[in-house]
mmCIF file of C-alpha atoms in Angstrom:
data_model
loop_
_atom_site.group_PDB
_atom_site.id
_atom_site.type_symbol
_atom_site.label_atom_id
_atom_site.label_comp_id
_atom_site.label_asym_id
_atom_site.label_seq_id
_atom_site.Cartn_x
_atom_site.Cartn_y
_atom_site.Cartn_z
ATOM 1 C CA UNK U 17 191.586 37.435 -259.138
ATOM 2 C CA UNK U 18 191.453 37.949 -262.649
ATOM 3 C CA UNK U 19 189.522 37.881 -264.900
ATOM 4 C CA UNK U 20 191.727 35.375 -267.499
ATOM 5 C CA UNK U 21 191.483 33.544 -264.282
ATOM 6 C CA UNK U 22 187.682 33.604 -263.972
ATOM 7 C CA UNK U 23 187.535 33.048 -268.097
ATOM 8 C CA UNK U 24 188.659 29.768 -267.059
ATOM 9 C CA UNK U 25 186.758 29.059 -264.421
ATOM 10 C CA UNK U 26 183.681 29.605 -266.375
ATOM 11 C CA UNK U 27 184.921 27.605 -269.188
ATOM 12 C CA UNK U 28 185.833 24.601 -266.195
ATOM 13 C CA UNK U 29 182.201 24.620 -265.565
ATOM 14 C CA UNK U 30 180.368 24.963 -268.952
ATOM 15 C CA UNK U 31 182.176 21.950 -269.705
ATOM 16 C CA UNK U 32 181.607 19.780 -266.542
ATOM 17 C CA UNK U 33 178.192 21.129 -267.013
ATOM 18 C CA UNK U 34 178.385 19.670 -270.496
ATOM 19 C CA UNK U 35 180.261 16.741 -269.102
ATOM 20 C CA UNK U 36 176.836 15.754 -266.715
ATOM 21 C CA UNK U 37 175.184 14.624 -269.931
ATOM 22 C CA UNK U 38 177.720 11.376 -271.177
ATOM 23 C CA UNK U 39 176.327 10.593 -267.535
ATOM 24 C CA UNK U 40 172.901 9.450 -268.718
ATOM 25 C CA UNK U 41 174.997 6.889 -271.378
ATOM 26 C CA UNK U 42 177.469 5.790 -268.868
ATOM 27 C CA UNK U 43 175.537 5.233 -266.066
ATOM 28 C CA UNK U 44 173.452 1.534 -266.213
ATOM 29 C CA UNK U 45 170.463 3.042 -264.262
ATOM 30 C CA UNK U 46 167.548 4.851 -265.430
ATOM 31 C CA UNK U 47 167.025 8.842 -265.593
ATOM 32 C CA UNK U 48 164.621 8.981 -261.747
ATOM 33 C CA UNK U 49 167.479 6.865 -259.646
ATOM 34 C CA UNK U 50 170.535 9.226 -261.559
ATOM 35 C CA UNK U 51 168.730 12.592 -260.560
ATOM 36 C CA UNK U 52 168.459 10.681 -256.802
ATOM 37 C CA UNK U 53 171.527 9.643 -256.352
ATOM 38 C CA UNK U 54 173.421 12.333 -257.764
ATOM 39 C CA UNK U 55 171.389 14.957 -255.664
ATOM 40 C CA UNK U 56 171.924 12.715 -252.123
ATOM 41 C CA UNK U 57 176.074 13.413 -253.104
ATOM 42 C CA UNK U 58 176.216 17.284 -254.424
ATOM 43 C CA UNK U 59 173.945 17.944 -251.231
ATOM 44 C CA UNK U 60 176.040 16.442 -249.059
ATOM 45 C CA UNK U 61 178.814 18.102 -251.043
ATOM 46 C CA UNK U 62 177.443 21.677 -251.314
ATOM 47 C CA UNK U 63 176.031 21.671 -247.570
ATOM 48 C CA UNK U 64 179.597 20.819 -246.862
ATOM 49 C CA UNK U 65 181.051 24.160 -248.778
ATOM 50 C CA UNK U 66 178.472 26.577 -247.840
ATOM 51 C CA UNK U 67 178.446 25.233 -243.917
ATOM 52 C CA UNK U 68 182.504 26.277 -244.094
ATOM 53 C CA UNK U 69 181.591 29.702 -245.803
ATOM 54 C CA UNK U 70 178.124 30.587 -244.185
ATOM 55 C CA UNK U 71 175.544 28.994 -242.554
ATOM 56 C CA UNK U 72 173.434 27.231 -244.382
ATOM 57 C CA UNK U 73 169.956 28.687 -243.213
ATOM 58 C CA UNK U 74 167.501 30.495 -244.687
ATOM 59 C CA UNK U 75 166.670 34.912 -244.187
ATOM 60 C CA UNK U 76 162.660 33.830 -243.472
ATOM 61 C CA UNK U 77 160.171 31.013 -243.653
ATOM 62 C CA UNK U 78 159.212 32.227 -247.606
ATOM 63 C CA UNK U 79 162.459 31.365 -247.874
ATOM 64 C CA UNK U 80 162.418 27.786 -247.204
ATOM 65 C CA UNK U 81 158.936 27.235 -248.935
ATOM 66 C CA UNK U 82 160.465 28.780 -252.084
ATOM 67 C CA UNK U 83 162.910 26.195 -251.690
ATOM 68 C CA UNK U 84 160.625 23.319 -251.723
ATOM 69 C CA UNK U 85 159.342 24.581 -254.653
ATOM 70 C CA UNK U 86 162.484 25.128 -256.504
ATOM 71 C CA UNK U 87 163.494 21.755 -255.217
ATOM 72 C CA UNK U 88 160.542 19.571 -256.855
ATOM 73 C CA UNK U 89 160.749 21.578 -260.259
ATOM 74 C CA UNK U 90 165.113 20.971 -260.541
ATOM 75 C CA UNK U 91 163.741 17.586 -259.719
ATOM 76 C CA UNK U 92 161.726 16.992 -262.940
ATOM 77 C CA UNK U 93 164.014 19.135 -264.619
ATOM 78 C CA UNK U 94 166.823 16.653 -263.999
ATOM 79 C CA UNK U 95 164.734 13.969 -264.669
ATOM 80 C CA UNK U 96 163.764 14.860 -267.752
ATOM 81 C CA UNK U 97 167.117 16.387 -269.066
ATOM 82 C CA UNK U 98 168.666 12.517 -268.387
ATOM 83 C CA UNK U 99 165.638 10.709 -270.094
ATOM 84 C CA UNK U 100 165.537 13.313 -272.690
ATOM 85 C CA UNK U 101 169.462 11.352 -273.785
ATOM 86 C CA UNK U 102 168.647 8.268 -272.601
ATOM 87 C CA UNK U 103 166.186 8.299 -275.210
ATOM 88 C CA UNK U 104 167.942 9.801 -278.183
ATOM 89 C CA UNK U 105 171.684 10.856 -277.902
ATOM 90 C CA UNK U 106 173.720 13.064 -275.816
ATOM 91 C CA UNK U 107 173.891 15.396 -278.749
ATOM 92 C CA UNK U 108 170.061 15.688 -279.355
ATOM 93 C CA UNK U 109 168.938 15.594 -275.565
ATOM 94 C CA UNK U 110 171.421 18.530 -275.037
ATOM 95 C CA UNK U 111 170.342 20.724 -278.233
ATOM 96 C CA UNK U 112 166.777 20.944 -277.722
ATOM 97 C CA UNK U 113 166.959 21.292 -273.349
ATOM 98 C CA UNK U 114 168.408 23.981 -275.148
ATOM 99 C CA UNK U 115 165.296 25.902 -276.222
ATOM 100 C CA UNK U 116 165.051 27.703 -272.731
ATOM 101 C CA UNK U 117 166.942 30.503 -273.802
ATOM 102 C CA UNK U 118 164.663 31.850 -276.025
ATOM 103 C CA UNK U 119 161.706 30.596 -273.838
ATOM 104 C CA UNK U 120 163.094 32.689 -270.980
ATOM 105 C CA UNK U 121 162.968 36.074 -273.561
ATOM 106 C CA UNK U 122 159.770 35.121 -274.447
ATOM 107 C CA UNK U 123 157.819 34.224 -270.594
ATOM 108 C CA UNK U 124 159.669 36.263 -268.863
ATOM 109 C CA UNK U 125 157.695 39.836 -270.556
ATOM 110 C CA UNK U 126 155.010 38.105 -269.860
ATOM 111 C CA UNK U 127 155.673 37.800 -265.799
ATOM 112 C CA UNK U 128 156.989 41.684 -266.137
ATOM 113 C CA UNK U 129 153.985 43.266 -267.990
ATOM 114 C CA UNK U 130 156.218 44.096 -270.577
ATOM 115 C CA UNK U 131 155.298 43.384 -274.231
ATOM 116 C CA UNK U 132 157.008 40.439 -276.524
ATOM 117 C CA UNK U 133 159.555 41.818 -278.935
ATOM 118 C CA UNK U 134 159.443 41.017 -282.658
ATOM 119 C CA UNK U 135 162.562 39.557 -282.886
ATOM 120 C CA UNK U 136 162.369 37.295 -280.004
ATOM 121 C CA UNK U 137 159.268 35.846 -282.362
ATOM 122 C CA UNK U 138 161.243 35.395 -285.477
ATOM 123 C CA UNK U 139 164.037 33.727 -282.643
ATOM 124 C CA UNK U 140 161.294 31.387 -281.569
ATOM 125 C CA UNK U 141 160.190 30.399 -285.371
ATOM 126 C CA UNK U 142 164.007 29.796 -286.123
ATOM 127 C CA UNK U 143 164.492 27.499 -282.799
ATOM 128 C CA UNK U 144 161.271 25.364 -284.039
ATOM 129 C CA UNK U 145 162.709 24.875 -287.027
ATOM 130 C CA UNK U 146 165.866 24.287 -285.991
ATOM 131 C CA UNK U 147 163.832 21.305 -283.405
ATOM 132 C CA UNK U 148 161.919 20.881 -286.645
ATOM 133 C CA UNK U 149 165.464 19.214 -288.382
ATOM 134 C CA UNK U 150 166.410 16.696 -285.237
ATOM 135 C CA UNK U 151 163.140 15.686 -285.817
ATOM 136 C CA UNK U 152 163.477 12.107 -287.465
ATOM 137 C CA UNK U 153 159.554 11.356 -287.970
ATOM 138 C CA UNK U 154 156.092 12.722 -286.764
ATOM 139 C CA UNK U 155 155.801 10.010 -284.280
ATOM 140 C CA UNK U 156 155.901 9.413 -281.031
ATOM 141 C CA UNK U 157 157.043 5.545 -281.217
ATOM 142 C CA UNK U 158 161.042 6.639 -282.430
ATOM 143 C CA UNK U 159 162.271 7.283 -279.086
ATOM 144 C CA UNK U 160 164.851 9.996 -280.596
ATOM 145 C CA UNK U 161 161.378 12.154 -281.230
ATOM 146 C CA UNK U 162 160.296 11.720 -278.202
ATOM 147 C CA UNK U 163 163.584 12.388 -276.541
ATOM 148 C CA UNK U 164 163.717 15.793 -278.021
ATOM 149 C CA UNK U 165 159.954 16.325 -276.853
ATOM 150 C CA UNK U 166 161.184 15.447 -273.009
ATOM 151 C CA UNK U 167 164.558 17.511 -273.860
ATOM 152 C CA UNK U 168 162.031 20.643 -274.556
ATOM 153 C CA UNK U 169 159.514 20.176 -271.240
ATOM 154 C CA UNK U 170 162.997 19.597 -269.502
ATOM 155 C CA UNK U 171 163.960 23.294 -270.977
ATOM 156 C CA UNK U 172 160.305 24.376 -269.796
ATOM 157 C CA UNK U 173 161.022 23.646 -266.130
ATOM 158 C CA UNK U 174 164.543 25.072 -266.700
ATOM 159 C CA UNK U 175 162.792 28.166 -267.551
ATOM 160 C CA UNK U 176 160.909 27.796 -264.872
ATOM 161 C CA UNK U 177 163.069 27.244 -262.255
ATOM 162 C CA UNK U 178 165.566 29.866 -263.394
ATOM 163 C CA UNK U 179 162.806 32.707 -263.647
ATOM 164 C CA UNK U 180 161.503 31.504 -260.135
ATOM 165 C CA UNK U 181 165.100 31.904 -258.225
ATOM 166 C CA UNK U 182 165.700 35.068 -260.070
ATOM 167 C CA UNK U 183 162.360 36.652 -258.709
ATOM 168 C CA UNK U 184 162.317 34.833 -255.450
ATOM 169 C CA UNK U 185 165.842 33.346 -254.342
ATOM 170 C CA UNK U 186 168.744 35.748 -256.036
ATOM 171 C CA UNK U 187 169.819 36.526 -252.534
ATOM 172 C CA UNK U 188 171.202 33.125 -252.237
ATOM 173 C CA UNK U 189 174.864 32.025 -253.728
ATOM 174 C CA UNK U 190 174.657 29.533 -256.463
ATOM 175 C CA UNK U 191 175.546 26.365 -254.402
ATOM 176 C CA UNK U 192 173.603 27.652 -251.557
ATOM 177 C CA UNK U 193 170.531 27.553 -253.767
ATOM 178 C CA UNK U 194 171.749 24.348 -255.204
ATOM 179 C CA UNK U 195 172.142 22.855 -251.468
ATOM 180 C CA UNK U 196 168.658 23.475 -250.997
ATOM 181 C CA UNK U 197 167.577 22.347 -253.980
ATOM 182 C CA UNK U 198 169.273 19.762 -254.093
ATOM 183 C CA UNK U 199 168.445 17.558 -250.643
ATOM 184 C CA UNK U 200 164.295 18.976 -251.462
ATOM 185 C CA UNK U 201 164.588 16.737 -254.760
ATOM 186 C CA UNK U 202 166.393 14.084 -253.730
ATOM 187 C CA UNK U 203 163.431 13.974 -250.657
ATOM 188 C CA UNK U 204 160.919 14.136 -253.149
ATOM 189 C CA UNK U 205 161.939 11.825 -255.536
ATOM 190 C CA UNK U 206 162.652 9.243 -252.742
ATOM 191 C CA UNK U 207 159.477 7.380 -252.764
ATOM 192 C CA UNK U 208 159.787 6.356 -256.357
ATOM 193 C CA UNK U 209 163.521 5.180 -256.332
ATOM 194 C CA UNK U 210 163.188 1.899 -257.301
ATOM 195 C CA UNK U 211 166.969 0.469 -257.571
ATOM 196 C CA UNK U 212 168.650 -1.385 -254.177
ATOM 197 C CA UNK U 213 171.661 0.536 -253.557
ATOM 198 C CA UNK U 214 173.156 -2.527 -252.110
ATOM 199 C CA UNK U 215 172.565 -4.151 -255.996
ATOM 200 C CA UNK U 216 174.693 -1.027 -257.392
ATOM 201 C CA UNK U 217 178.168 -1.614 -258.293
ATOM 202 C CA UNK U 218 181.194 -0.172 -257.280
ATOM 203 C CA UNK U 219 181.786 1.436 -260.518
ATOM 204 C CA UNK U 220 178.475 2.806 -260.805
ATOM 205 C CA UNK U 221 178.888 4.167 -257.142
ATOM 206 C CA UNK U 222 182.378 5.866 -258.434
ATOM 207 C CA UNK U 223 180.946 7.159 -261.895
ATOM 208 C CA UNK U 224 177.555 8.509 -259.964
ATOM 209 C CA UNK U 225 180.136 9.910 -256.776
ATOM 210 C CA UNK U 226 181.576 11.718 -259.330
ATOM 211 C CA UNK U 227 179.417 13.205 -261.373
ATOM 212 C CA UNK U 228 177.959 14.923 -258.006
ATOM 213 C CA UNK U 229 180.624 16.224 -257.256
ATOM 214 C CA UNK U 230 182.739 16.962 -260.025
ATOM 215 C CA UNK U 231 180.067 17.579 -262.170
ATOM 216 C CA UNK U 232 177.666 18.871 -259.699
ATOM 217 C CA UNK U 233 178.806 20.341 -257.136
ATOM 218 C CA UNK U 234 182.006 21.631 -258.105
ATOM 219 C CA UNK U 235 180.970 23.707 -261.325
ATOM 220 C CA UNK U 236 178.948 25.449 -259.455
ATOM 221 C CA UNK U 237 181.221 26.138 -256.974
ATOM 222 C CA UNK U 238 183.317 27.732 -260.247
ATOM 223 C CA UNK U 239 180.518 29.603 -262.166
ATOM 224 C CA UNK U 240 179.565 31.654 -258.649
ATOM 225 C CA UNK U 241 183.740 32.329 -258.658
ATOM 226 C CA UNK U 242 183.483 33.423 -261.921
ATOM 227 C CA UNK U 243 180.303 36.044 -262.286
ATOM 228 C CA UNK U 244 182.027 37.806 -259.693
ATOM 229 C CA UNK U 245 185.208 38.821 -261.990
ATOM 230 C CA UNK U 246 183.443 38.350 -265.316
ATOM 231 C CA UNK U 247 180.075 40.443 -267.191
ATOM 232 C CA UNK U 248 177.196 38.689 -266.966
ATOM 233 C CA UNK U 249 176.887 39.216 -270.538
ATOM 234 C CA UNK U 250 180.053 36.790 -270.718
ATOM 235 C CA UNK U 251 178.974 34.568 -268.800
ATOM 236 C CA UNK U 252 175.933 34.015 -270.547
ATOM 237 C CA UNK U 253 177.050 33.295 -273.784
ATOM 238 C CA UNK U 254 180.338 31.513 -273.149
ATOM 239 C CA UNK U 255 177.506 29.364 -271.672
ATOM 240 C CA UNK U 256 176.218 28.863 -275.409
ATOM 241 C CA UNK U 257 178.525 26.813 -275.641
ATOM 242 C CA UNK U 258 177.484 23.710 -273.199
ATOM 243 C CA UNK U 259 175.567 21.712 -276.274
ATOM 244 C CA UNK U 260 178.757 21.956 -278.664
ATOM 245 C CA UNK U 261 180.971 20.640 -275.594
ATOM 246 C CA UNK U 262 179.071 18.273 -274.518
ATOM 247 C CA UNK U 263 178.616 17.088 -277.988
ATOM 248 C CA UNK U 264 182.555 16.640 -278.326
ATOM 249 C CA UNK U 265 182.827 14.813 -275.730
ATOM 250 C CA UNK U 266 180.095 12.450 -276.851
ATOM 251 C CA UNK U 267 182.124 12.383 -280.349
ATOM 252 C CA UNK U 268 185.190 11.873 -278.016
ATOM 253 C CA UNK U 269 184.214 9.187 -275.167
ATOM 254 C CA UNK U 270 180.690 7.631 -276.365
ATOM 255 C CA UNK U 271 181.302 7.556 -279.909
ATOM 256 C CA UNK U 272 178.418 9.568 -280.848
ATOM 257 C CA UNK U 273 178.430 11.201 -284.182
ATOM 258 C CA UNK U 274 176.012 13.819 -285.397
ATOM 259 C CA UNK U 275 174.098 13.595 -288.614
ATOM 260 C CA UNK U 276 173.686 16.482 -290.944
ATOM 261 C CA UNK U 277 170.646 17.539 -289.399
ATOM 262 C CA UNK U 278 171.495 17.618 -285.884
ATOM 263 C CA UNK U 279 174.116 19.776 -287.517
ATOM 264 C CA UNK U 280 171.910 22.201 -289.085
ATOM 265 C CA UNK U 281 169.206 22.669 -286.661
ATOM 266 C CA UNK U 282 171.421 22.540 -283.072
ATOM 267 C CA UNK U 283 173.662 25.420 -285.033
ATOM 268 C CA UNK U 284 170.099 27.330 -285.801
ATOM 269 C CA UNK U 285 169.128 26.601 -281.894
ATOM 270 C CA UNK U 286 172.431 27.610 -279.799
ATOM 271 C CA UNK U 287 172.652 30.622 -282.557
ATOM 272 C CA UNK U 288 169.573 31.548 -281.563
ATOM 273 C CA UNK U 289 170.671 31.607 -278.066
ATOM 274 C CA UNK U 290 173.773 33.427 -278.437
ATOM 275 C CA UNK U 291 171.820 35.841 -280.446
ATOM 276 C CA UNK U 292 169.261 36.489 -277.718
ATOM 277 C CA UNK U 293 171.291 35.971 -274.824
ATOM 278 C CA UNK U 294 173.593 38.972 -276.436
ATOM 279 C CA UNK U 295 170.162 40.773 -277.426
ATOM 280 C CA UNK U 296 169.205 40.585 -273.431
ATOM 281 C CA UNK U 297 172.399 42.345 -272.135
ATOM 282 C CA UNK U 298 172.589 44.969 -274.297
ATOM 283 C CA UNK U 299 168.740 45.662 -273.339
ATOM 284 C CA UNK U 300 170.030 45.825 -269.710
ATOM 285 C CA UNK U 301 173.150 47.864 -270.666
ATOM 286 C CA UNK U 302 170.404 50.724 -271.877
ATOM 287 C CA UNK U 303 167.805 50.363 -268.914
ATOM 288 C CA UNK U 304 170.633 51.845 -266.564
ATOM 289 C CA UNK U 305 172.648 54.012 -269.071
ATOM 290 C CA UNK U 306 175.386 51.980 -269.419
#
């Protein structure tokens, strides 16, 4: 498989990841119910996919405990992710969520015992400024403001999941890891699931299947395949296009526009994420002596 094919797969995966945000508006269910049903569909599809290629079992008992912890974090991340967009808009929710690359470069040194660099602190200040531009008013009674806060909480959960997975679960492929995380998330959310399955329309079920298969299972498989062909730097930088893809899709499909403050704040946040991703990969190359 060529690098050009890998690049196409990567852009398709990032486009699909960006498209997941639309379902927060298209599916007439709560964020919790969307996440619960999405996880069921995705777990079935990912389970069949992984079982076809290799065993579903994990290497040790400790790995199962790690999978449970990661699954709980993923469930909370996805619920807050959809809730952020239901409260505000797809673009604002995704931009708030995309504070996670900067969170990662600040938190990771604390876990590894390294010092935080000044450029990372400057990036954090820039991201904070970008978020402030997104906020319409300093009032938790404003849904958009609340949506931004929930989006940032989602970013914190996603950062925690990524760092824990990198440290304790990186020996498994993306689809294999996500099978266990979606399965655990579905079980964890089951007690809080409120909507009667019989009351859900065929149209809504169709959207849920589309979300679980095309916008959850498929992009993880494509993303894993692309990782084998492309450098980590390329994957990281292209992934930063996710808010852009999401905003464009929201504009075309939902008719959601962007005001000037959102565009400026979003540009600052995403540009900072791209810068930090680039710097991170440069640092990794220097460590390896490349």
